[in-house]
Coordinates of C-alpha atoms in Angstrom, one line a residue:
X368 CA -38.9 90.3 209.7
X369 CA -41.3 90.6 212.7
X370 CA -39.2 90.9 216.4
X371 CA -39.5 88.1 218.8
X372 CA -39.0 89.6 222.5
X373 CA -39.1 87.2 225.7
X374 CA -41.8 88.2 228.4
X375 CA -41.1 90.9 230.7
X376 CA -39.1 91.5 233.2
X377 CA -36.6 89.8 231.3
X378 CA -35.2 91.8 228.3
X379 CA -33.6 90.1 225.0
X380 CA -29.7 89.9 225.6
X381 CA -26.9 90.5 222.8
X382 CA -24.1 88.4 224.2
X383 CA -20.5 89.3 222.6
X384 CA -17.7 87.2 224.0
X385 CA -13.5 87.9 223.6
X386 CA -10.8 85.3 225.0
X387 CA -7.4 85.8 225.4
X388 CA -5.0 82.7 225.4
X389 CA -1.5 81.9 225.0
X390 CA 0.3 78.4 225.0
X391 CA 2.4 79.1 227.8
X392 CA 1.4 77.1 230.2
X393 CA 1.1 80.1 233.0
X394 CA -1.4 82.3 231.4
X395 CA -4.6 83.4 232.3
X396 CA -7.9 82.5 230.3
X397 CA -9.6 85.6 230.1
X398 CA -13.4 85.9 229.0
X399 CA -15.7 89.1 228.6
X400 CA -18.7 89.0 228.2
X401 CA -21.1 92.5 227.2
X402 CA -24.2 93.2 227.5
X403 CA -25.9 95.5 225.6
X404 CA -29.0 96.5 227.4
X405 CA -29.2 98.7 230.7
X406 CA -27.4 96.9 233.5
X407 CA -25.7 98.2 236.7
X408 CA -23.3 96.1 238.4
X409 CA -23.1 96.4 242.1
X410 CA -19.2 96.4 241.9
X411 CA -19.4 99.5 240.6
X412 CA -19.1 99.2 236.8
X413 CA -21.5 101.7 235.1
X414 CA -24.3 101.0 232.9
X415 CA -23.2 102.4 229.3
X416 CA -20.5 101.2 226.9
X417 CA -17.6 103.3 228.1
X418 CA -17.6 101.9 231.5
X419 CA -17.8 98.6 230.4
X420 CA -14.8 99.2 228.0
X421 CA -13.2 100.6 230.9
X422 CA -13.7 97.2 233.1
X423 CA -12.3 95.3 229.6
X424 CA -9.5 98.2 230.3
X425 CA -9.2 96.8 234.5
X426 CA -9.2 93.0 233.1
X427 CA -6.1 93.5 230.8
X428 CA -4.0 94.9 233.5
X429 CA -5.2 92.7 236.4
X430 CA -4.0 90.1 233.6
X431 CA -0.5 91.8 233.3
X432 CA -0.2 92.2 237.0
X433 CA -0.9 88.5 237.9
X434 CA 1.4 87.6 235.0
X435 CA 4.2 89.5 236.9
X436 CA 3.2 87.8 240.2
X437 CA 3.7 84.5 238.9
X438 CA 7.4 85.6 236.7
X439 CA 8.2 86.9 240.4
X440 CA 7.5 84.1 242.1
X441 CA 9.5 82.2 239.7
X442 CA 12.3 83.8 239.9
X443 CA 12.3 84.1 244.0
X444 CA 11.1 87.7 244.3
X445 CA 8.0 88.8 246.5
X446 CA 4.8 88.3 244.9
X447 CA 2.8 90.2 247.5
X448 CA 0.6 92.6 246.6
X449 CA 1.6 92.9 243.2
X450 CA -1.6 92.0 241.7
X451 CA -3.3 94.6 243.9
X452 CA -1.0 97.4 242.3
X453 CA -3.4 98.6 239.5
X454 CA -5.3 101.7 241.6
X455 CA -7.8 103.1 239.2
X456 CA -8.5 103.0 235.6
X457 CA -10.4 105.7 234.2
X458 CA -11.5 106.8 237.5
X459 CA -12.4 102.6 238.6
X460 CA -11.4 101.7 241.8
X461 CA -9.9 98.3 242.3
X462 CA -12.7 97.2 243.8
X463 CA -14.1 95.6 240.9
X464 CA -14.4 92.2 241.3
X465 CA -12.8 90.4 238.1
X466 CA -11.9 86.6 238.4
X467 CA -9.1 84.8 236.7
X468 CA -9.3 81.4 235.9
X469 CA -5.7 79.8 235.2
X470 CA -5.8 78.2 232.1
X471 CA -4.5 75.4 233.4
X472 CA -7.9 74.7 235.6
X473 CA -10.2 76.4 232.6
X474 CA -8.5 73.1 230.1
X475 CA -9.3 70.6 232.9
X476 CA -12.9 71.5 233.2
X477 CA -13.0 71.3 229.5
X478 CA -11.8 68.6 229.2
X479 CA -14.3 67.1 231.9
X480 CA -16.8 67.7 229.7
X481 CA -18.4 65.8 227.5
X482 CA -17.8 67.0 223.5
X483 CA -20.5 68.4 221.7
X484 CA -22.4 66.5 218.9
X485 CA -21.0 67.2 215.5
X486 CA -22.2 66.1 212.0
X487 CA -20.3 63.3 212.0
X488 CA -22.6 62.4 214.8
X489 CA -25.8 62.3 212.6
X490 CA -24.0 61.0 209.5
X491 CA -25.0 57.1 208.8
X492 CA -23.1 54.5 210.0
X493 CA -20.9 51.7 208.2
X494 CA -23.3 49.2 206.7
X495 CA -21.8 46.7 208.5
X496 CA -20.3 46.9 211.9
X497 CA -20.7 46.1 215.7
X498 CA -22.8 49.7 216.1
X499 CA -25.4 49.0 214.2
X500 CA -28.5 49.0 216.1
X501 CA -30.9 47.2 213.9
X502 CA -35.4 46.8 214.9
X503 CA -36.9 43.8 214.2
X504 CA -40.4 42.9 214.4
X505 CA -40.6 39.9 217.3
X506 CA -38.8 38.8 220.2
X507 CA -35.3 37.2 220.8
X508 CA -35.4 33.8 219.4
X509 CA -38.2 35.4 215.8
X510 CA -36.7 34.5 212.6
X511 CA -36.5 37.9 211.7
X512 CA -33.6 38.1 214.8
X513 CA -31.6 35.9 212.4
X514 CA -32.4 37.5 209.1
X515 CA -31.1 40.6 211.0
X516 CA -28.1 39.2 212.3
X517 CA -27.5 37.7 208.6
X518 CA -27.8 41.0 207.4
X519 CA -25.4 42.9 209.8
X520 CA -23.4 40.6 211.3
X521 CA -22.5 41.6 215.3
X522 CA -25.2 44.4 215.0
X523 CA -27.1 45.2 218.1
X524 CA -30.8 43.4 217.5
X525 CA -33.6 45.9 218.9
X526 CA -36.8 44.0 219.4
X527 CA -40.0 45.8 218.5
X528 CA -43.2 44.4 219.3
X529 CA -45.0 45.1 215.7
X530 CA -44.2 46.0 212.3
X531 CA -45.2 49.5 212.3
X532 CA -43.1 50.0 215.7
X533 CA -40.1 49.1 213.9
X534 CA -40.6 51.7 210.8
X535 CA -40.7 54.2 213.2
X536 CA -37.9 53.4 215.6
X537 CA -36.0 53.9 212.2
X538 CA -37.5 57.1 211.8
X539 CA -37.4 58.6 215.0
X540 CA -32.8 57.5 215.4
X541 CA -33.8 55.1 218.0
X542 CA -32.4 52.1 215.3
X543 CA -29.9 52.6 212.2
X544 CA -32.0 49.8 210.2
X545 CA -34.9 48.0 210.0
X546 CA -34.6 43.8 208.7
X547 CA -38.5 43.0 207.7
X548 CA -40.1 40.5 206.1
X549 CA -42.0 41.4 203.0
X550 CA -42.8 37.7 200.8
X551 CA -42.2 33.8 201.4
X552 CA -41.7 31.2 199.6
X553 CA -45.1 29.0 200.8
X554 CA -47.3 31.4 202.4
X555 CA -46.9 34.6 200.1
X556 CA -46.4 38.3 200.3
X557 CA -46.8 40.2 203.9
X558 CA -49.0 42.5 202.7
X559 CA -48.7 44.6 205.7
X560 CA -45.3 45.5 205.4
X561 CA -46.2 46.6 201.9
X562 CA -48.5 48.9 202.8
X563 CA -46.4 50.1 205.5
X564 CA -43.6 50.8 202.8
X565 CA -46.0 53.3 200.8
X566 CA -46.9 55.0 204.6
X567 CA -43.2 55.7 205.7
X568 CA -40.2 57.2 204.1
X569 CA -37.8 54.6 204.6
X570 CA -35.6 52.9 202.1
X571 CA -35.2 49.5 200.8
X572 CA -31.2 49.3 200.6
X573 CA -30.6 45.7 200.6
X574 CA -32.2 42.1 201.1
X575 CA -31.5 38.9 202.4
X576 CA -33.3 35.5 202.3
X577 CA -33.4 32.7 205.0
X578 CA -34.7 29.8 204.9
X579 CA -37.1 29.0 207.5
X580 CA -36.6 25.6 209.9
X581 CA -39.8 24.9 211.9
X582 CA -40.1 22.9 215.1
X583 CA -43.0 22.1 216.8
X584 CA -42.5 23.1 220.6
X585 CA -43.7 22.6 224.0
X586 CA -42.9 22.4 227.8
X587 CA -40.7 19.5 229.4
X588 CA -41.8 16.6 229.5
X589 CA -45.2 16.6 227.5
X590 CA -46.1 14.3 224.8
X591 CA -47.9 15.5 221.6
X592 CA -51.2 13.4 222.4
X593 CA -51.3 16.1 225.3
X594 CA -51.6 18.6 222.5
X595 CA -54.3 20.4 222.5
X596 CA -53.6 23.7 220.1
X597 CA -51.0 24.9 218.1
X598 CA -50.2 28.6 218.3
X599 CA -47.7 30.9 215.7
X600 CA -47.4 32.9 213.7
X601 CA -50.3 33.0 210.6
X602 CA -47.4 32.3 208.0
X603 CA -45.5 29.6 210.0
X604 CA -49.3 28.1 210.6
X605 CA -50.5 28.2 207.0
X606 CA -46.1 26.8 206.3
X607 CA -46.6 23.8 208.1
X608 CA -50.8 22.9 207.8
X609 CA -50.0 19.6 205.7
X610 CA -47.1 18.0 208.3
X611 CA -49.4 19.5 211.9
X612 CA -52.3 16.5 209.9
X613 CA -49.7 14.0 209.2
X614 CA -48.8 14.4 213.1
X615 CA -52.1 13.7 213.8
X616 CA -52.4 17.2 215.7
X617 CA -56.7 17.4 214.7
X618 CA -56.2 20.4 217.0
X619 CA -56.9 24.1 217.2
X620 CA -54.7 26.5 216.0
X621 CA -54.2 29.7 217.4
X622 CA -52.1 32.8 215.3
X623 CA -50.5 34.9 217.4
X624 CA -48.0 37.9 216.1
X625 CA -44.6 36.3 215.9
X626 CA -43.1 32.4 216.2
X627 CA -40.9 33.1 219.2
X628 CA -43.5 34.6 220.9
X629 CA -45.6 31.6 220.8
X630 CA -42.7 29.6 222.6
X631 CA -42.4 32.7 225.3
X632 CA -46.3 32.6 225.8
X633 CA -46.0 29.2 226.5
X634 CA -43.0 29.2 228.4
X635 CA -44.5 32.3 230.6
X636 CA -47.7 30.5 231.7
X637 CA -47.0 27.2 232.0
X638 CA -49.5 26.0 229.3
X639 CA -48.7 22.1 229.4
X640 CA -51.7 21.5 226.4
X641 CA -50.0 23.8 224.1
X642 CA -47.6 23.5 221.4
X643 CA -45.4 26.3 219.6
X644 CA -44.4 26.4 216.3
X645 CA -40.9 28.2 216.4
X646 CA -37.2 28.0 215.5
X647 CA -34.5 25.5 217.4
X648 CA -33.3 28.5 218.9
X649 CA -36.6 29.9 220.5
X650 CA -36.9 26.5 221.8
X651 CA -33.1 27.0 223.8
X652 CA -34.1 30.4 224.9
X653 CA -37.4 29.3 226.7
X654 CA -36.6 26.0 228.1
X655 CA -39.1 24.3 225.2
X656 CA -38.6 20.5 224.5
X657 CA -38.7 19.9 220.3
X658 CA -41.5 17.7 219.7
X659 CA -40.9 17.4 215.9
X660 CA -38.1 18.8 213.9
X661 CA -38.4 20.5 209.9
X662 CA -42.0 20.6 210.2
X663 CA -42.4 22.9 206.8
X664 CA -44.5 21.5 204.5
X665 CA -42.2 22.4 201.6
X666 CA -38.1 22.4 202.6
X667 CA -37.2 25.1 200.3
X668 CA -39.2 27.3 202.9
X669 CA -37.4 30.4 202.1
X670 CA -38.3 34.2 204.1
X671 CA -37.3 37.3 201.8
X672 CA -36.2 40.1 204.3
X673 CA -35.5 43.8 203.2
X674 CA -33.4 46.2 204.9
X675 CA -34.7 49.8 205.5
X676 CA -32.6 52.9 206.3
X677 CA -33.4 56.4 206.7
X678 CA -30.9 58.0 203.8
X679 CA -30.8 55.3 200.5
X680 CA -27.5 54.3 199.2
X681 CA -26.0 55.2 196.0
X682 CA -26.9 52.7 193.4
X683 CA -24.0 50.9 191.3
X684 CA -23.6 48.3 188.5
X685 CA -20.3 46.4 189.2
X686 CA -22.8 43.7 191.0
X687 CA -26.6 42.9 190.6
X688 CA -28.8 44.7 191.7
X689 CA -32.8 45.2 192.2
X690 CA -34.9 48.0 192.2
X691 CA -38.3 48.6 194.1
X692 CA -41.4 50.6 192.6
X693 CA -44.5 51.8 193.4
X694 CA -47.2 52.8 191.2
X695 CA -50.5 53.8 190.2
X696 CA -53.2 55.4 187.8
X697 CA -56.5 57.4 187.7
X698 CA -57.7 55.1 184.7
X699 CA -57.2 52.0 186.8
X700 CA -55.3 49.1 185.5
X701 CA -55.4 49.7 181.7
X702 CA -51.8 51.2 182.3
X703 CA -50.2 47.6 183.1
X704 CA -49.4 46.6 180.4
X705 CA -47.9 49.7 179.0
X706 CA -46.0 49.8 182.0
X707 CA -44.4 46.4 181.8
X708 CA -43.6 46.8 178.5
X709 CA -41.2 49.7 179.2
X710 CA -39.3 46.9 181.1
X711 CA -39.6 44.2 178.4
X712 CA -38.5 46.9 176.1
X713 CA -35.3 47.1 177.2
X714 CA -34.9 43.3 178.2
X715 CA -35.2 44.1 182.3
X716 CA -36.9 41.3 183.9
X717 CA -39.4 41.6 186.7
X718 CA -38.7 39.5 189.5
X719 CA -42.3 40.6 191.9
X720 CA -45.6 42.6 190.7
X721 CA -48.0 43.0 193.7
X722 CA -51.1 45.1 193.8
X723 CA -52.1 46.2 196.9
X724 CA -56.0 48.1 197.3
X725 CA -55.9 51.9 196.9
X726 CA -56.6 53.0 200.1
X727 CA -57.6 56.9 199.1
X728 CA -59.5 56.0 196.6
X729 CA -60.8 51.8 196.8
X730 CA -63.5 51.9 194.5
X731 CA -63.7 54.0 191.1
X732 CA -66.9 54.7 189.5
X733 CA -67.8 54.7 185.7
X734 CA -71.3 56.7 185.1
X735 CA -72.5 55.5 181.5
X736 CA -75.8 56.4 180.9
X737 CA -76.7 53.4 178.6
X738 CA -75.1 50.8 180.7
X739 CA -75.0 51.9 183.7
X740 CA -72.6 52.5 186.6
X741 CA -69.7 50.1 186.9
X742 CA -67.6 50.4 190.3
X743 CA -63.7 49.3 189.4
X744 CA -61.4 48.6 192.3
X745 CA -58.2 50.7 192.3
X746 CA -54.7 49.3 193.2
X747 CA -51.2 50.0 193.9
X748 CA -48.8 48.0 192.1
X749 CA -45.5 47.1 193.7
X750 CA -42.9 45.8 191.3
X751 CA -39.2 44.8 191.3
X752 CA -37.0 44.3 188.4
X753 CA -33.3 43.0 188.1
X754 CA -31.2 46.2 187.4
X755 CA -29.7 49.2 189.3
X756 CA -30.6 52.8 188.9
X757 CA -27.1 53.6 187.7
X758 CA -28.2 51.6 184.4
X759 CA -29.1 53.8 181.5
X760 CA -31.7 51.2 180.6
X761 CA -33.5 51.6 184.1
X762 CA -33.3 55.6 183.8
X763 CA -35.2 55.1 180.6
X764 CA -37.5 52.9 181.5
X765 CA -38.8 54.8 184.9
X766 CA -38.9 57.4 182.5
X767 CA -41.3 55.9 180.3
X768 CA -43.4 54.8 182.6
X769 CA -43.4 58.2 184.6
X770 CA -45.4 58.8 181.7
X771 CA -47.9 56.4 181.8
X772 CA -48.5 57.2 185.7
X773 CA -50.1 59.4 188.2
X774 CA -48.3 58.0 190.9
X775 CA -44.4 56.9 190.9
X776 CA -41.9 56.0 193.7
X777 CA -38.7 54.3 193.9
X778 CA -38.7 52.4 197.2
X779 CA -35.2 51.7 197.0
X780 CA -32.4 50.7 194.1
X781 CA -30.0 48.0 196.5
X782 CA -27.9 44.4 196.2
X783 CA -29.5 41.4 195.4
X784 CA -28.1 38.9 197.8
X785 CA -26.6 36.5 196.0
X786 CA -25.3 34.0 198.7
X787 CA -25.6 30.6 197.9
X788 CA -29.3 28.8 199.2
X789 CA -29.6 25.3 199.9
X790 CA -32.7 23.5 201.4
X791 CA -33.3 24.2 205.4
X792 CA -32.5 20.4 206.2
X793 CA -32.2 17.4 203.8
X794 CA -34.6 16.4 201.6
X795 CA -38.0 16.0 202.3
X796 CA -37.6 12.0 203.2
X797 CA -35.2 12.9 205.8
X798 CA -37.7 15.7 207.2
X799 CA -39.8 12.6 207.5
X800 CA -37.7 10.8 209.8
X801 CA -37.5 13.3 211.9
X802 CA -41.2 13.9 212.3
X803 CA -41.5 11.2 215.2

């Protein structure tokens, strides 16, 4: 092993430390501390190792003679000049300088102090609780502010302005969990939280679903034939394309990164020619009148959020649960199907297959000399499937296709939320009525 030694003039230090305690509540803390390099003290204790055992020697009976002081004084005697008594030890004089701190004093400054961390400091907190800090992609007012506070009721919901933002507030203990949204019901899978899932080492260890109620916003007093664009998010756009024609709104329409956003943007400048589309509660944050209310094209308009976490949980089987995969092959997708027959195998259903572009290697090329070269696109394949990693049937099945793979991860083996769903508002025919 190779010695590390600080710069020069300063020497590396072996530090060696005794204490000497009692409970009675008159004692003297008494702390020594050695060095073993070459130091001279200026009150006269020498440089080697039997002076400073000799000082140790001065300590122990400046300890005993203050301890008779205090009995003295107790007991009505004269405590003058008793701790002054001890003349020379080993040819010391008493003029060594050797504080005493009174143990009482030496717990009060202790105490003062603030505790060290411990590891139950680092350890992962309660899944559900009022500490919880949870990231979530948006501002106060987003959808995915309620999918997190669905998720971990009374947490503390920590805003981040992108996707990517809130992966690594996760990462880097500035959040306990992550609530983002990976598919809906209308508009599809958010591809970029997919990727984002292969680039980080987060977790997947638990989902909820929310159903999403649009509104169509805008400032005080202004009518929709003032409407001149329509600004959202690209999902909540493409969610509500069919009712923004039966409004009449032949406008522009403008995607910005999240809903409440929108209605902050609008809110912020003033823009009397714009309209949000944004939840009920953006529209109460931002002073924003609600033009039209359950604007979704479809009223089973339901956001699938997942929950990420830096350690995963321990899967069980005494609920349902779903588990997350990521794969891939060199020989392209030929392997599907021998992959999802390992799961019809053993009767596990797939509940999402996603293939996302291989973004090492997007293109493979096949050299055949009598056709040809044929370029192939190469893909990542998310799936989930309805069973926990505690299951003998999933352990086999991974297994199996482990086999068939180059490439295998388990994103995360969590809950399925099972809560009850109903549509956002009514039925469609009483989201008509309340489009005007």
């Amino acid at each position: 092993m190779q010695s590390l030694s600080t710069p020069s003039p300063i020497k590396s230090l072996i530090w060696q430390r005794s204490r000497v305690t009692r409970v009675s509540p008159n004692k003297l803390v008494l702390q020594c501390i050695y060095n073993s390099d070459s130091v001279s003290f200026k009150n006269g204790v020498g440089p080697n190792r039997a002076d400073w055992q000799s000082s140790c020697a001065i300590l122990a009976s400046k300890v005993v003679a203050q301890q008779q002081s205090i009995d003295k004084s107790a007991s009505g005697g004269d405590a003058d000049g008793v701790a002054d008594h001890v003349a020379a030890v080993n040819g010391h004089k008493t003029s060594v300088e050797l504080n005493l701190v009174p143990i009482e004093k030496a717990t009060s400054k202790l105490t003062s102090r603030q505790n060290p961390l411990s590891i139950t400091d680092f350890c992962p907190p309660p899944m559900h609780g009022s500490q919880l800090r949870v990231a979530y992609q948006g501002v106060p007012g987003a959808y995915s502010e309620a999918a997190a506070g669905k998720a971990y009721p009374n947490c503390e919901a920590t805003p981040c302005d992108q996707f990517e933002v809130a992966f690594q507030a996760v990462e880097l203990w500035i959040a306990d969990r992550a609530v983002l949204p990976v598919e809906n019901s209308l508009g599809g899978s958010i591809h970029r939280n997919y990727d984002l899932l292969l680039r980080h080492r987060l977790h997947i260890v638990g989902e909820v679903q929310l159903p999403v109620h649009h509104c169509l916003l805008a400032l005080p007093g202004v009518r929709k034939e003032y409407i001149k664009r329509v600004i959202s998010h690209p999902q909540a756009l493409a969610q509500c394309e069919l009712t923004l024609t039966k409004l009449g709104l032949q406008v522009a329409r403008e995607a910005v990164d999240d809903t409440a956003g929108a209605a902050e943007y609008i809110a912020a400048n003033n823009l009397r020619d714009t309209a949000a589309i944004a939840s009920a509660r953006a529209a109460e944050l931002y002073g924003m009148q609600i033009l039209a209310d359950g604007i979704q094209d479809d009223s089973s308009n339901v956001t699938r959020f997942v929950m990420l976490a830096r350690d995963p949980i321990i899967p069980r089987t005494d609920r349902p649960f779903k588990t997350s995969i990521v794969f891939a092959h060199d020989k392209g997708t030929s392997v599907l199907f021998k992959v999802l027959s390992a799961f019809a195998f053993r009767n596990i259903s797939l509940t999402k297959i996603e293939s996302r572009p291989h973004r090492n290697r997007p293109i493979r090329l096949v050299d055949d000399a009598n056709v040809g070269t044929a370029k192939h696109f190469e893909y990542m394949f998310y799936v989930d499937f309805e069973a926990s990693m505690a299951e003998v049937r999933a352990q086999n099945a991974l297994a199996e296709v482990q086999e068939f793979t180059s490439f295998l991860r388990v994103l995360g083996s969590y809950p399925m939320d099972m809560t009850p769903w109903c549509p956002s508002r009514g039925d469609d025919d009483d989201d008509e009525k309340n489009l005007f």
